[in-house]
């Protein structure tokens, strides 16, 4: 980390980055069944720490105050920090239909429902939201602190198999908890605007298409290409 960052900013930013990298590491481990659950919990920590670092940079103390007082609330001698929802309220203010915010609010609510459960069946269903949660995190780091703090260079494209929704379908038949979680996911998606639900900042969707070869031997084997930035003559 740069010595130019104030100490509190630096500590919070380091925590945010470390937690996000741990989240991705856990998610990409094939033997882990608590995949989405651990990823969501760690990414919530990462996002909360990132917002704290942003507020500290802006000379805002992200602590709760006592009612009708300028004094801060302490718990066991420590300041009571803003949780993620409070950070979103402060950062986005009155803008409620924002895909980044809506993505985070989806995971805040989902985290509360699954953190004490193990439901690997939902992994493929929420993959798009999970991917956007990570992309948005790195983009906000770049916006607020610059490219050198981004985590994208530390990550690689994980090896993929072909996930199926069959496991979720079967789980719903025998597991009422899975059905309740699926109902929540569907209801939340239905509650936000079509502009948000179609945004890549809310949920990243992609077709992984195998190609026989690239135009150049030096071309990367996997490339992210945004469909709305392709020219009419572009080819893959």
Backbone as CSV, one residue per row, in Angstrom:
resi,resn,N_x,N_y,N_z,CA_x,CA_y,CA_z,C_x,C_y,C_z
1,UNK,0.824,-1.192,0.000,0.000,0.000,0.000,0.869,1.258,0.000
2,UNK,0.381,2.278,-0.633,1.128,3.526,-0.704,1.188,4.192,0.656
3,UNK,2.353,4.795,0.967,2.490,5.530,2.212,1.709,6.834,2.173
4,UNK,1.247,7.209,0.984,0.508,8.446,0.858,-0.888,8.385,1.440
5,UNK,-1.405,7.179,1.670,-2.748,7.051,2.226,-2.713,7.244,3.737
6,UNK,-3.663,7.995,4.278,-3.758,8.098,5.742,-3.929,6.716,6.365
7,UNK,-3.502,6.573,7.594,-3.443,5.260,8.238,-4.803,4.554,8.254
8,UNK,-5.860,5.262,8.649,-7.172,4.617,8.731,-7.680,4.206,7.351
9,UNK,-7.385,5.021,6.358,-7.773,4.678,4.989,-7.026,3.431,4.539
10,UNK,-5.740,3.412,4.795,-4.889,2.294,4.388,-5.326,0.989,5.041
11,UNK,-5.597,1.030,6.347,-5.990,-0.187,7.068,-7.306,-0.740,6.524
12,UNK,-8.275,0.135,6.308,-9.578,-0.312,5.803,-9.476,-0.836,4.379
13,UNK,-8.664,-0.181,3.553,-8.514,-0.621,2.169,-7.799,-1.964,2.094
14,UNK,-6.778,-2.146,2.912,-6.085,-3.442,2.953,-7.037,-4.555,3.381
15,UNK,-7.857,-4.265,4.377,-8.835,-5.256,4.842,-9.814,-5.599,3.728
16,UNK,-10.263,-4.589,3.002,-11.211,-4.804,1.910,-10.610,-5.701,0.835
17,UNK,-9.395,-5.394,0.433,-8.738,-6.168,-0.628,-8.471,-7.598,-0.177
18,UNK,-7.953,-7.766,1.034,-7.663,-9.112,1.541,-8.933,-9.955,1.627
19,UNK,-10.007,-9.353,2.101,-11.258,-10.099,2.245,-11.820,-10.501,0.887
20,UNK,-11.705,-9.617,-0.096,-12.208,-9.945,-1.435,-11.397,-11.072,-2.068
21,UNK,-10.087,-11.052,-1.878,-9.246,-12.115,-2.434,-9.531,-13.457,-1.759
22,UNK,-9.774,-13.430,-0.454,-10.152,-14.655,0.247,-11.499,-15.172,-0.255
23,UNK,-12.414,-14.250,-0.535,-13.731,-14.641,-1.037,-13.607,-15.380,-2.365
24,UNK,-12.806,-14.825,-3.271,-12.623,-15.449,-4.583,-11.888,-16.780,-4.448
25,UNK,-10.878,-16.809,-3.578,-10.123,-18.049,-3.372,-11.038,-19.164,-2.882
26,UNK,-11.887,-18.861,-1.911,-12.816,-19.871,-1.400,-13.804,-20.310,-2.475
27,UNK,-14.304,-19.345,-3.221,-15.317,-19.662,-4.236,-14.755,-20.591,-5.308
28,UNK,-13.503,-20.390,-5.659,-12.910,-21.159,-6.756,-12.323,-22.500,-6.326
29,UNK,-12.379,-22.814,-5.044,-11.897,-24.121,-4.595,-12.964,-25.176,-4.872
30,UNK,-12.652,-26.170,-5.686,-13.681,-27.126,-6.110,-14.244,-27.990,-4.988
31,UNK,-13.465,-28.230,-3.938,-13.916,-29.138,-2.882,-14.850,-28.465,-1.881
32,UNK,-14.937,-27.149,-1.917,-15.753,-26.420,-0.946,-17.219,-26.438,-1.369
33,UNK,-18.084,-26.880,-0.465,-19.520,-26.884,-0.746,-20.189,-25.593,-0.287
34,UNK,-19.629,-24.976,0.766,-20.173,-23.708,1.260,-19.585,-22.575,0.418
35,UNK,-19.825,-22.667,-0.881,-19.157,-21.803,-1.854,-19.755,-20.398,-1.862
36,UNK,-21.016,-20.290,-2.252,-21.658,-18.978,-2.310,-21.765,-18.358,-0.922
37,UNK,-22.053,-19.178,0.070,-22.209,-18.660,1.426,-20.960,-17.970,1.932
38,UNK,-19.811,-18.637,1.810,-18.562,-18.040,2.289,-18.172,-16.841,1.432
39,UNK,-18.414,-16.942,0.131,-18.098,-15.829,-0.778,-18.901,-14.581,-0.409
40,UNK,-20.183,-14.761,-0.165,-21.049,-13.621,0.151,-20.637,-12.970,1.466
41,UNK,-20.395,-13.781,2.492,-20.010,-13.227,3.799,-18.711,-12.433,3.688
42,UNK,-17.717,-12.996,3.007,-16.430,-12.315,2.879,-16.525,-11.075,1.991
43,UNK,-17.361,-11.122,0.960,-17.511,-9.952,0.099,-18.290,-8.838,0.803
44,UNK,-19.212,-9.197,1.678,-19.903,-8.181,2.483,-18.886,-7.468,3.374
45,UNK,-17.981,-8.240,3.981,-16.913,-7.639,4.793,-16.042,-6.738,3.924
46,UNK,-15.699,-7.228,2.725,-14.838,-6.462,1.823,-15.485,-5.143,1.423
47,UNK,-16.742,-5.197,1.036,-17.443,-3.982,0.616,-17.595,-2.996,1.779
48,UNK,-17.894,-3.506,2.954,-18.044,-2.627,4.115,-16.733,-1.907,4.409
49,UNK,-15.636,-2.647,4.388,-14.325,-2.047,4.635,-13.958,-1.052,3.537
50,UNK,-14.338,-1.352,2.296,-14.052,-0.423,1.200,-14.787,0.898,1.400
51,UNK,-16.052,0.822,1.765,-16.796,2.061,2.016,-16.210,2.822,3.205
52,UNK,-15.793,2.105,4.238,-15.163,2.780,5.375,-13.909,3.529,4.923
53,UNK,-13.119,2.900,4.061,-11.901,3.559,3.578,-12.240,4.804,2.758
54,UNK,-13.314,4.724,1.980,-13.745,5.880,1.187,-14.192,7.017,2.095
55,UNK,-14.970,6.688,3.116,-15.444,7.728,4.033,-14.283,8.347,4.812
56,UNK,-13.357,7.510,5.260,-12.186,8.057,5.955,-11.408,8.997,5.033
57,UNK,-11.289,8.621,3.759,-10.589,9.473,2.793,-11.292,10.819,2.644
58,UNK,-12.622,10.801,2.775,-13.415,12.024,2.637,-13.575,12.768,3.966
59,UNK,-12.829,12.335,4.977,-12.874,12.963,6.304,-14.224,12.771,6.987
60,UNK,-14.895,11.676,6.656,-16.162,11.323,7.293,-15.913,10.131,8.208
61,UNK,-16.324,10.228,9.453,-16.149,9.125,10.390,-17.367,8.200,10.310
62,UNK,-17.171,6.962,9.835,-18.306,6.050,9.647,-18.722,5.350,10.940
63,UNK,-19.051,6.153,11.943,-19.453,5.626,13.242,-20.857,6.133,13.576
64,UNK,-21.583,5.334,14.343,-22.899,5.760,14.815,-22.748,6.755,15.965
65,UNK,-23.605,7.762,15.952,-23.625,8.745,17.031,-24.762,8.447,18.003
66,UNK,-24.603,8.903,19.208,-25.672,8.804,20.193,-26.811,9.728,19.776
67,UNK,-28.055,9.368,20.087,-29.197,10.215,19.704,-29.044,11.643,20.236
68,UNK,-29.274,12.604,19.351,-29.208,14.026,19.722,-27.877,14.389,20.364
69,UNK,-26.812,13.811,19.828,-25.493,14.075,20.393,-24.438,13.986,19.301
70,UNK,-23.329,14.676,19.509,-22.195,14.582,18.600,-21.232,13.475,19.020
71,UNK,-21.520,12.861,20.140,-20.651,11.805,20.655,-20.975,10.481,19.959
72,UNK,-19.935,9.682,19.752,-20.106,8.408,19.061,-20.459,7.290,20.037
73,UNK,-21.222,6.333,19.537,-21.571,5.154,20.328,-20.360,4.226,20.398
74,UNK,-20.116,3.693,21.566,-19.053,2.709,21.752,-19.653,1.407,22.278
75,UNK,-19.106,0.291,21.812,-19.484,-1.034,22.301,-18.214,-1.722,22.777
76,UNK,-18.177,-2.045,24.062,-16.968,-2.622,24.667,-15.749,-1.740,24.401
77,UNK,-15.979,-0.437,24.434,-14.885,0.511,24.277,-14.526,0.850,22.841
78,UNK,-15.154,0.170,21.859,-14.838,0.397,20.451,-15.982,1.140,19.768
79,UNK,-15.626,2.004,18.820,-16.652,2.712,18.064,-17.544,1.732,17.309
80,UNK,-18.832,2.052,17.252,-19.770,1.238,16.490,-19.774,1.725,15.043
81,UNK,-19.156,0.937,14.172,-19.042,1.310,12.759,-20.381,1.141,12.034
82,UNK,-20.535,1.895,10.953,-21.688,1.695,10.079,-21.600,0.327,9.424
83,UNK,-22.719,-0.388,9.386,-22.777,-1.630,8.633,-22.984,-1.282,7.155
84,UNK,-22.996,-2.293,6.304,-22.997,-2.046,4.864,-24.229,-1.273,4.400
85,UNK,-25.414,-1.610,4.907,-26.617,-0.903,4.467,-26.536,0.585,4.786
86,UNK,-26.017,0.918,5.949,-25.848,2.325,6.321,-24.855,3.006,5.375
87,UNK,-23.804,2.293,5.009,-22.825,2.840,4.066,-23.472,3.125,2.711
88,UNK,-24.336,2.217,2.266,-25.026,2.428,0.989,-25.927,3.652,1.057
89,UNK,-26.629,3.806,2.166,-27.509,4.964,2.332,-26.719,6.266,2.267
90,UNK,-25.535,6.274,2.856,-24.713,7.481,2.871,-24.058,7.726,1.507
91,UNK,-23.616,6.662,0.856,-22.874,6.815,-0.399,-23.800,7.147,-1.569
92,UNK,-24.910,6.421,-1.675,-25.813,6.612,-2.809,-26.923,7.619,-2.522
93,UNK,-27.081,8.002,-1.246,-28.101,8.966,-0.852,-29.485,8.502,-1.316
94,UNK,-30.185,9.329,-2.073,-31.570,9.022,-2.454,-31.676,8.187,-3.730
95,UNK,-30.550,7.864,-4.337,-30.573,7.072,-5.577,-30.774,5.602,-5.211
96,UNK,-31.985,5.129,-5.367,-32.307,3.756,-4.965,-32.227,2.771,-6.122
97,UNK,-32.549,3.225,-7.336,-32.504,2.339,-8.500,-31.146,2.453,-9.181
98,UNK,-30.146,1.944,-8.496,-28.781,1.909,-9.012,-28.342,0.451,-9.027
99,UNK,-27.866,-0.076,-10.151,-27.558,-1.507,-10.228,-26.495,-1.968,-9.235
100,UNK,-25.505,-1.121,-8.964,-24.476,-1.491,-7.987,-25.093,-1.584,-6.597
101,UNK,-25.888,-0.585,-6.250,-26.556,-0.590,-4.943,-27.522,-1.761,-4.835
102,UNK,-28.328,-1.982,-5.871,-29.309,-3.063,-5.829,-28.642,-4.429,-5.731
103,UNK,-27.510,-4.587,-6.389,-26.749,-5.831,-6.290,-26.294,-6.059,-4.853
104,UNK,-25.780,-5.013,-4.218,-25.315,-5.136,-2.837,-26.469,-5.392,-1.873
105,UNK,-27.588,-4.722,-2.090,-28.734,-4.923,-1.200,-29.307,-6.330,-1.353
106,UNK,-29.206,-6.887,-2.547,-29.599,-8.280,-2.750,-28.763,-9.198,-1.862
107,UNK,-27.455,-8.962,-1.832,-26.575,-9.841,-1.062,-26.664,-9.589,0.442
108,UNK,-26.974,-8.373,0.841,-27.184,-8.116,2.273,-28.342,-8.971,2.774
109,UNK,-29.435,-8.969,2.024,-30.617,-9.726,2.430,-30.385,-11.231,2.301
110,UNK,-29.709,-11.624,1.227,-29.449,-13.051,1.032,-28.485,-13.569,2.096
111,UNK,-27.480,-12.765,2.452,-26.535,-13.161,3.504,-27.269,-13.472,4.803
112,UNK,-28.234,-12.638,5.141,-28.980,-12.849,6.381,-29.774,-14.152,6.359
113,UNK,-30.093,-14.629,5.164,-30.894,-15.845,5.041,-30.054,-17.122,4.975
114,UNK,-28.808,-17.006,4.507,-28.051,-18.238,4.251,-26.791,-18.392,5.089
115,UNK,-26.401,-17.373,5.875,-25.107,-17.469,6.546,-25.047,-18.612,7.558
116,UNK,-26.196,-19.062,8.057,-26.212,-20.183,8.999,-26.760,-21.450,8.347
117,UNK,-26.761,-21.459,7.020,-27.234,-22.630,6.279,-26.188,-22.999,5.231
118,UNK,-26.313,-24.182,4.690,-25.454,-24.604,3.586,-26.348,-25.007,2.427
119,UNK,-26.347,-24.188,1.381,-27.209,-24.436,0.229,-26.399,-24.335,-1.060
120,UNK,-25.529,-25.301,-1.315,-24.722,-25.248,-2.541,-25.570,-25.282,-3.804
121,UNK,-26.841,-25.693,-3.661,-27.708,-25.792,-4.834,-27.970,-24.431,-5.487
122,UNK,-27.811,-23.344,-4.742,-28.132,-22.030,-5.315,-26.956,-21.418,-6.070
123,UNK,-25.787,-22.068,-6.030,-24.577,-21.463,-6.597,-24.764,-21.016,-8.044
124,UNK,-25.243,-21.914,-8.893,-25.367,-21.575,-10.310,-26.449,-20.530,-10.544
125,UNK,-27.458,-20.502,-9.673,-28.570,-19.570,-9.848,-28.162,-18.125,-9.616
126,UNK,-27.205,-17.899,-8.713,-26.815,-16.527,-8.381,-25.414,-16.186,-8.881
127,UNK,-24.884,-17.008,-9.796,-23.529,-16.755,-10.286,-23.395,-15.363,-10.900
128,UNK,-24.397,-14.940,-11.669,-24.327,-13.634,-12.326,-24.206,-12.495,-11.331
129,UNK,-25.006,-12.546,-10.268,-24.920,-11.517,-9.234,-23.578,-11.574,-8.501
130,UNK,-23.086,-12.796,-8.258,-21.787,-12.938,-7.582,-20.663,-12.326,-8.408
131,UNK,-20.700,-12.553,-9.715,-19.648,-12.016,-10.574,-19.697,-10.490,-10.614
132,UNK,-20.896,-9.933,-10.698,-21.023,-8.472,-10.707,-20.593,-7.871,-9.377
133,UNK,-20.845,-8.578,-8.290,-20.412,-8.110,-6.970,-18.906,-7.885,-6.955
134,UNK,-18.171,-8.761,-7.623,-16.715,-8.646,-7.683,-16.277,-7.562,-8.666
135,UNK,-16.869,-7.542,-9.859,-16.528,-6.518,-10.849,-16.770,-5.116,-10.289
136,UNK,-17.927,-4.933,-9.658,-18.271,-3.619,-9.114,-17.291,-3.196,-8.025
137,UNK,-16.875,-4.157,-7.224,-15.911,-3.889,-6.154,-14.606,-3.352,-6.729
138,UNK,-14.092,-4.032,-7.732,-12.822,-3.613,-8.324,-12.964,-2.271,-9.042
139,UNK,-14.102,-2.059,-9.681,-14.324,-0.786,-10.371,-14.394,0.385,-9.392
140,UNK,-14.992,0.154,-8.225,-15.077,1.234,-7.241,-13.704,1.529,-6.643
141,UNK,-12.898,0.494,-6.449,-11.524,0.723,-5.990,-10.784,1.609,-6.985
142,UNK,-10.923,1.281,-8.268,-10.240,2.073,-9.295,-10.747,3.512,-9.303
143,UNK,-12.047,3.688,-9.171,-12.631,5.024,-9.185,-12.152,5.860,-8.005
144,UNK,-12.084,5.265,-6.827,-11.788,6.024,-5.612,-10.295,6.096,-5.283
145,UNK,-9.524,5.067,-5.690,-8.123,5.010,-5.262,-7.120,4.838,-6.402
146,UNK,-7.609,4.543,-7.590,-6.700,4.402,-8.716,-6.450,2.953,-9.104
147,UNK,-5.949,2.781,-10.316,-5.778,1.448,-10.901,-4.799,0.577,-10.122
148,UNK,-3.795,1.180,-9.501,-2.755,0.368,-8.853,-3.274,-0.442,-7.671
149,UNK,-4.450,-0.105,-7.155,-5.012,-0.859,-6.035,-5.997,-1.938,-6.489
150,UNK,-6.266,-2.014,-7.784,-7.227,-2.995,-8.292,-6.723,-4.418,-8.056
151,UNK,-7.661,-5.338,-7.908,-7.304,-6.735,-7.648,-7.343,-7.574,-8.912
152,UNK,-7.763,-6.989,-10.037,-7.969,-7.796,-11.249,-6.691,-8.474,-11.729
153,UNK,-5.540,-7.842,-11.497,-4.286,-8.437,-11.953,-3.891,-9.653,-11.120
154,UNK,-4.482,-9.775,-9.925,-4.147,-10.900,-9.046,-5.036,-12.111,-9.296
155,UNK,-6.047,-11.951,-10.159,-7.015,-13.019,-10.379,-6.892,-13.579,-11.787
156,UNK,-7.213,-14.840,-11.922,-7.208,-15.481,-13.227,-8.575,-16.093,-13.485
157,UNK,-8.820,-16.450,-14.733,-10.077,-17.099,-15.087,-10.029,-18.540,-14.599
158,UNK,-10.955,-18.908,-13.722,-10.923,-20.252,-13.144,-11.381,-21.284,-14.168
159,UNK,-10.880,-22.508,-14.016,-11.295,-23.594,-14.894,-12.764,-23.900,-14.660
160,UNK,-13.486,-24.160,-15.742,-14.929,-24.300,-15.653,-15.400,-25.670,-16.127
161,UNK,-16.442,-26.177,-15.449,-17.212,-27.293,-15.972,-18.551,-26.721,-16.416
162,UNK,-19.566,-27.516,-16.464,-20.843,-27.048,-16.976,-21.912,-27.209,-15.906
163,UNK,-22.139,-26.161,-15.087,-23.125,-26.265,-14.012,-24.527,-26.448,-14.570
164,UNK,-25.344,-27.146,-13.806,-26.708,-27.414,-14.224,-27.671,-26.927,-13.159
165,UNK,-28.872,-26.538,-13.570,-29.898,-26.142,-12.612,-30.633,-27.351,-12.056
166,UNK,-30.268,-28.542,-12.510,-30.973,-29.744,-12.068,-30.846,-29.935,-10.565
167,UNK,-29.657,-29.640,-9.999,-29.458,-29.833,-8.566,-30.377,-28.922,-7.765
168,UNK,-30.581,-27.684,-8.241,-31.482,-26.765,-7.557,-32.920,-27.250,-7.668
169,UNK,-33.290,-27.722,-8.844,-34.646,-28.227,-9.045,-34.938,-29.402,-8.126
170,UNK,-33.980,-30.321,-8.017,-34.167,-31.483,-7.149,-34.186,-31.086,-5.679
171,UNK,-33.341,-30.117,-5.314,-33.262,-29.693,-3.916,-34.576,-29.080,-3.455
172,UNK,-35.211,-28.319,-4.335,-36.470,-27.662,-3.981,-37.548,-28.683,-3.646
173,UNK,-37.504,-29.826,-4.313,-38.528,-30.842,-4.102,-38.466,-31.441,-2.703
174,UNK,-37.269,-31.472,-2.112,-37.111,-32.143,-0.818,-36.680,-31.196,0.299
175,UNK,-36.417,-29.945,-0.036,-35.872,-29.010,0.950,-36.672,-27.715,0.916
176,UNK,-37.503,-27.503,1.925,-38.328,-26.293,1.955,-37.485,-25.037,2.151
177,UNK,-36.323,-25.187,2.798,-35.438,-24.035,2.974,-34.945,-23.543,1.619
178,UNK,-34.559,-24.488,0.759,-34.109,-24.116,-0.584,-35.229,-23.429,-1.349
179,UNK,-36.450,-23.903,-1.180,-37.593,-23.279,-1.850,-37.796,-21.855,-1.362
180,UNK,-37.663,-21.643,-0.052,-37.830,-20.300,0.506,-36.763,-19.343,-0.017
181,UNK,-35.535,-19.830,-0.119,-34.448,-18.991,-0.625,-34.681,-18.653,-2.091
182,UNK,-35.110,-19.644,-2.871,-35.386,-19.395,-4.287,-36.521,-18.389,-4.441
183,UNK,-37.536,-18.496,-3.596,-38.637,-17.531,-3.644,-38.130,-16.120,-3.364
184,UNK,-37.233,-16.000,-2.379,-36.667,-14.686,-2.076,-35.906,-14.136,-3.276
185,UNK,-35.066,-14.978,-3.892,-34.266,-14.542,-5.044,-35.172,-14.054,-6.168
186,UNK,-36.186,-14.841,-6.484,-37.097,-14.472,-7.573,-37.891,-13.215,-7.242
187,UNK,-38.337,-13.099,-5.997,-39.110,-11.919,-5.594,-38.255,-10.661,-5.625
188,UNK,-36.999,-10.790,-5.207,-36.121,-9.613,-5.225,-35.872,-9.164,-6.659
189,UNK,-35.586,-10.115,-7.527,-35.346,-9.768,-8.927,-36.572,-9.107,-9.552
190,UNK,-37.749,-9.544,-9.127,-38.983,-8.968,-9.670,-39.256,-7.567,-9.132
191,UNK,-38.628,-7.232,-8.003,-38.923,-5.954,-7.349,-38.124,-4.786,-7.907
192,UNK,-37.090,-5.061,-8.690,-36.256,-3.981,-9.207,-36.585,-3.726,-10.674
193,UNK,-36.222,-2.553,-11.144,-36.615,-2.134,-12.489,-35.933,-2.982,-13.558
194,UNK,-36.529,-2.991,-14.746,-35.964,-3.765,-15.853,-34.605,-3.219,-16.266
195,UNK,-34.415,-1.906,-16.149,-33.115,-1.320,-16.489,-32.017,-1.845,-15.578
196,UNK,-32.346,-2.020,-14.305,-31.368,-2.536,-13.349,-31.121,-4.018,-13.586
197,UNK,-32.178,-4.790,-13.732,-32.031,-6.237,-13.871,-31.265,-6.601,-15.140
198,UNK,-31.342,-5.740,-16.157,-30.639,-6.001,-17.413,-29.219,-5.448,-17.416
199,UNK,-28.857,-4.745,-16.359,-27.527,-4.145,-16.292,-26.479,-5.173,-15.879
200,UNK,-25.323,-5.109,-16.519,-24.219,-5.976,-16.135,-23.668,-5.642,-14.766
201,UNK,-23.993,-4.455,-14.251,-23.553,-4.094,-12.906,-24.413,-4.756,-11.839
202,UNK,-25.601,-5.187,-12.226,-26.419,-5.942,-11.274,-26.122,-7.435,-11.377
203,UNK,-26.088,-7.941,-12.589,-25.824,-9.368,-12.778,-25.072,-9.569,-14.081
204,UNK,-23.904,-10.193,-13.970,-23.068,-10.440,-15.145,-23.529,-11.721,-15.820
205,UNK,-23.882,-11.601,-17.087,-24.327,-12.769,-17.850,-23.445,-12.908,-19.076
206,UNK,-23.115,-14.149,-19.402,-22.234,-14.370,-20.546,-22.467,-15.752,-21.125
207,UNK,-22.192,-15.882,-22.409,-22.108,-17.179,-23.055,-20.629,-17.539,-23.162
208,UNK,-20.282,-18.712,-22.699,-18.913,-19.191,-22.848,-18.892,-20.084,-24.085
209,UNK,-18.370,-19.545,-25.173,-18.414,-20.232,-26.461,-17.013,-20.672,-26.853
210,UNK,-16.861,-21.940,-27.126,-15.565,-22.443,-27.553,-15.310,-22.036,-28.998
211,UNK,-14.087,-21.572,-29.264,-13.699,-21.230,-30.630,-12.552,-22.136,-31.046
212,UNK,-12.457,-22.385,-32.349,-11.431,-23.315,-32.833,-10.047,-22.703,-32.747
213,UNK,-9.960,-21.409,-33.024,-8.670,-20.734,-32.928,-8.900,-19.234,-32.911
214,UNK,-7.847,-18.501,-32.601,-7.895,-17.047,-32.631,-7.134,-16.558,-33.851
215,UNK,-7.358,-15.293,-34.176,-6.666,-14.727,-35.325,-5.164,-14.651,-35.093
216,UNK,-4.762,-14.552,-33.838,-3.349,-14.434,-33.513,-2.951,-15.524,-32.533
217,UNK,-1.754,-16.053,-32.697,-1.257,-17.060,-31.759,-1.003,-16.460,-30.386
218,UNK,-0.843,-15.148,-30.341,-0.570,-14.467,-29.075,-1.840,-14.029,-28.360
219,UNK,-2.997,-14.294,-28.936,-4.255,-13.861,-28.336,-4.509,-14.614,-27.032
220,UNK,-5.157,-13.933,-26.088,-5.506,-14.577,-24.829,-6.554,-15.656,-25.074
221,UNK,-6.463,-16.805,-24.374,-7.430,-17.882,-24.593,-8.831,-17.529,-24.114
222,UNK,-8.931,-16.631,-23.126,-10.226,-16.184,-22.620,-10.221,-14.666,-22.580
223,UNK,-11.231,-14.052,-23.186,-11.323,-12.599,-23.202,-12.741,-12.179,-22.845
224,UNK,-12.859,-11.113,-22.037,-14.153,-10.531,-21.734,-14.419,-9.426,-22.744
225,UNK,-15.504,-9.556,-23.493,-15.880,-8.555,-24.485,-17.308,-8.128,-24.197
226,UNK,-17.512,-6.839,-23.920,-18.852,-6.339,-23.639,-19.639,-6.230,-24.937
227,UNK,-20.807,-6.852,-24.960,-21.580,-6.933,-26.198,-21.972,-5.557,-26.720
228,UNK,-22.238,-4.604,-25.803,-22.704,-3.296,-26.248,-21.572,-2.412,-26.761
229,UNK,-20.329,-2.923,-26.695,-19.200,-2.166,-27.224,-18.627,-2.800,-28.490
230,UNK,-19.301,-3.840,-28.983,-18.872,-4.466,-30.224,-19.339,-3.639,-31.416
231,UNK,-18.490,-3.528,-32.410,-18.890,-2.856,-33.643,-19.628,-3.856,-34.528
232,UNK,-20.400,-3.376,-35.497,-21.147,-4.296,-36.376,-20.254,-5.281,-37.113
233,UNK,-18.978,-4.929,-37.307,-18.076,-5.806,-38.056,-17.188,-6.649,-37.155
234,UNK,-17.377,-6.530,-35.840,-16.520,-7.271,-34.912,-16.810,-8.756,-34.997
235,UNK,-15.757,-9.551,-34.856,-15.900,-11.003,-34.816,-15.117,-11.530,-33.636
236,UNK,-15.512,-12.683,-33.147,-14.827,-13.301,-32.016,-13.779,-14.274,-32.516
